[in-house]
C-alpha positions as CSV (number, residue, x, y, z in Angstrom):
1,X,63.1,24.4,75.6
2,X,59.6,25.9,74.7
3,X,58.3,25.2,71.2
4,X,57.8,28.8,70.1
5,X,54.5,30.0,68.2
6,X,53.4,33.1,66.5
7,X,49.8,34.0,66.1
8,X,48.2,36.0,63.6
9,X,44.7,37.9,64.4
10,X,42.5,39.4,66.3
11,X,42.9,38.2,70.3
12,X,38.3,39.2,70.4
13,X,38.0,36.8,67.7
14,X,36.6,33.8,69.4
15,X,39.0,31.3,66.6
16,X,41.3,32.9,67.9
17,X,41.3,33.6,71.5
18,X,40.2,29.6,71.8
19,X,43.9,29.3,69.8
20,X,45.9,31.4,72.1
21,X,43.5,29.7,75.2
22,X,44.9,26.3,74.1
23,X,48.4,27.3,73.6
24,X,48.7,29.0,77.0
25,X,47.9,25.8,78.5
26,X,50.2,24.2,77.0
27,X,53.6,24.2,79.1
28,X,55.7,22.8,76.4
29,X,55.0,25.9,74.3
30,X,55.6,29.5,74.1
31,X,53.3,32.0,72.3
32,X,55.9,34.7,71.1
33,X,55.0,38.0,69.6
34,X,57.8,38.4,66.9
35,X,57.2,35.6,63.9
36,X,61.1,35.7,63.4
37,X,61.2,34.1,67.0
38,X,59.1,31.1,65.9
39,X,59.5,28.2,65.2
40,X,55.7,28.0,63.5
41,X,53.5,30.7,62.7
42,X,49.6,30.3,62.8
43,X,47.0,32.1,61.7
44,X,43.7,30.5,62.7
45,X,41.7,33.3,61.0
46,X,43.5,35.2,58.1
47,X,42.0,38.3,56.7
48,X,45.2,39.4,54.8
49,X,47.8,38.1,51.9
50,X,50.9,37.8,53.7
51,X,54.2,38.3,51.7
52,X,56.6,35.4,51.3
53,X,59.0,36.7,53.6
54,X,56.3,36.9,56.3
55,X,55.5,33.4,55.6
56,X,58.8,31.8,55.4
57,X,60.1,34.0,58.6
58,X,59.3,30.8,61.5
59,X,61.7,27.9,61.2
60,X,58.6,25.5,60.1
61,X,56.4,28.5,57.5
62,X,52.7,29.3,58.2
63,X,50.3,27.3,59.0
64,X,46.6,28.7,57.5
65,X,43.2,27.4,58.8
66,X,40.4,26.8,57.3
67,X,36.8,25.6,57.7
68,X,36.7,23.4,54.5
69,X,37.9,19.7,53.5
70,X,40.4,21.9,50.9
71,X,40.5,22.3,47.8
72,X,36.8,22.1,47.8
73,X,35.2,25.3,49.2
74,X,38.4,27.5,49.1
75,X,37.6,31.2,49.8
76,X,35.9,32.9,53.0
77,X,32.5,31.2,52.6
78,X,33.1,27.5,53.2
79,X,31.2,27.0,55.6
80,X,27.6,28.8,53.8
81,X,28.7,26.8,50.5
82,X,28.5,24.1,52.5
83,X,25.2,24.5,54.2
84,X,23.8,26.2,50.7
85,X,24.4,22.7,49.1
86,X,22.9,20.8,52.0
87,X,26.1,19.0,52.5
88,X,25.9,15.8,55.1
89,X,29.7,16.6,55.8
90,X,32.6,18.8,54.8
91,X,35.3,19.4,57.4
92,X,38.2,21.5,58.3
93,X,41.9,22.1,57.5
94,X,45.7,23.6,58.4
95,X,47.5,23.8,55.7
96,X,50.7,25.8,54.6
97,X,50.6,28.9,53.8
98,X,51.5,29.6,49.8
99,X,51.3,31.7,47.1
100,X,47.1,31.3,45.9
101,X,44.0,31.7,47.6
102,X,43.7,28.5,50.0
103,X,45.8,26.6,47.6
104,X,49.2,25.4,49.9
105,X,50.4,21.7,51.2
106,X,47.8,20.1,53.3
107,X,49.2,19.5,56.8
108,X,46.1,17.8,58.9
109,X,42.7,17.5,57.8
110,X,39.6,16.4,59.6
111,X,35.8,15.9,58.6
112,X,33.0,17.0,60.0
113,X,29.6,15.3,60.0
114,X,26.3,18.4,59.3
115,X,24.0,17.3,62.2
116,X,20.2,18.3,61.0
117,X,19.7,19.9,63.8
118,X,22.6,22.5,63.0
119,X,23.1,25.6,61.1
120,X,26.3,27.4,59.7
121,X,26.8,29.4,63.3
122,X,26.2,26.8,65.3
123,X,28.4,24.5,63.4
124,X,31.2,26.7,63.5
125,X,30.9,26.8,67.6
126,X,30.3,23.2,67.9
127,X,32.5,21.5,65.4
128,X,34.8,23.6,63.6
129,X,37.0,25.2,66.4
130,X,37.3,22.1,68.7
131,X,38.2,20.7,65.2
132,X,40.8,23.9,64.6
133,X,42.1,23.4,68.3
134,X,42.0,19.7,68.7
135,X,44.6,19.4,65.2
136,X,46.5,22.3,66.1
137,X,48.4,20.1,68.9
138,X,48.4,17.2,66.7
139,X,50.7,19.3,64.5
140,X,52.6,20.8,67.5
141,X,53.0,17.6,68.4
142,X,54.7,16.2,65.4
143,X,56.8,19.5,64.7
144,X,58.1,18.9,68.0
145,X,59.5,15.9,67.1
146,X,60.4,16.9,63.8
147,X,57.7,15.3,61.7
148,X,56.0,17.9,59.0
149,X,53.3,17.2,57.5
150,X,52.7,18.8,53.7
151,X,50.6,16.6,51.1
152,X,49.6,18.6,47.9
153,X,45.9,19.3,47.4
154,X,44.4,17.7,44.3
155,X,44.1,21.0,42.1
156,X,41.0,18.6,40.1
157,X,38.7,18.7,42.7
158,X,39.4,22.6,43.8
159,X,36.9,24.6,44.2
160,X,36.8,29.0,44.8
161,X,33.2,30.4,45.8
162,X,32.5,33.6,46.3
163,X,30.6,35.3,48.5
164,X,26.8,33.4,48.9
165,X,23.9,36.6,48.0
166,X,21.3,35.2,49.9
167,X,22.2,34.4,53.6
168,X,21.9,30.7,54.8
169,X,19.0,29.7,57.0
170,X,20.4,28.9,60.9
C-alpha cells in the first residue's frame, strides 16, 4: 500500500512543482488530493494560516517548509535576512505545522553553506530546493516505517523578521 501525501500550493511554483516531480517518482507513494486521505500533508510553500483541523486532518499532521535553520529567521524573508547579514551559512527546515508563525516541532533540518559567488535567487535554485526535496524522502522514509521526527525549537535563539526595505544585491 502507497504512502499517501497531500500537497499544499501552487503546482507553477517551481518549490512546488520540484515536490510533486519528486513524489511522482516515487512508486511507494501516492499524491492524493483530499488531505483527509493522507497519511502526511506538506506544504513546501505556505502563503496561508491553516486552521487546526486542517493541520491535524492526515494521520501524521503538516509538515511546513522553510528556508531557514529555525527558529532563527522565522517569517517569509529568511533567505534576504540571511544574505542582508552576510551570513557564511544558514540552512533549511520541515517542521510541524503549529499554532505561531514558524514556531512548531522541528522534524529534519539541514545547513547550507553561502558560496561567495551566490546571491539569494541563486541560492534558493541551487541549494534550498534540492535541500527541501532531498529531506522530504528522508522523512517519507522514516514515516513509512513509523519513525516521527518532532524536536522543539529553542524559543531563546528565535528570531521573526520582517519584510527587508531595501532589496538584496544578487
Amino acid at each position: 500500500m502507497a504512502f499517501k501525501v497531500y500537497v499544499y500550493g501552487p503546482t507553477d511554483e517551481v518549490m512546488v512543482h520540484k515536490v510533486l516531480r519528486y513524489l511522482n517518482k516515487r512508486e511507494d507513494v501516492e499524491v492524493v488530493d483530499k488531505r483527509e486521505d493522507a497519511d502526511v500533508a506538506v506544504a513546501p510553500l505556505l502563503r496561508k494560516f491553516l486552521s487546526q483541523e486542517e493541520i491535524d486532518m492526515p494521520k501524521y499532521g503538516t509538515l511546513i517548509f522553510h528556508p531557514s535553520l529555525l527558529p532563527r529567521h522565522r517569517g517569509n524573508d529568511a533567505i534576504n535576512w540571511a544574505f542582508h547579514l552576510n551570513e557564511p551559512y544558514t540552512g533549511a527546515t520541515w517542521f510541524w505545522c503549529a499554532d505561531g508563525v514558524d514556531a512548531g516541532p522541528i522534524c529534519e533540518q539541514e545547513v547550507l553553506a553561502i558560496e561567495p559567488d551566490m546571491g539569494p535567487a541563486k541560492f534558493y535554485q541551487k541549494k534550498v530546493i534540492p535541500s527541501c526535496v532531498k529531506m522530504l524522502g528522508w522523512i517519507i522514509d522514516d514515516l513509512e516505517r513509523g519513525y516521527v521526527h518532532a524536536r522543539p525549537q529553542d524559543e531563546s535563539n528565535a528570531t521573526l523578521e520582517k519584510k527587508l526595505k531595501v532589496p538584496v544585491k544578487e
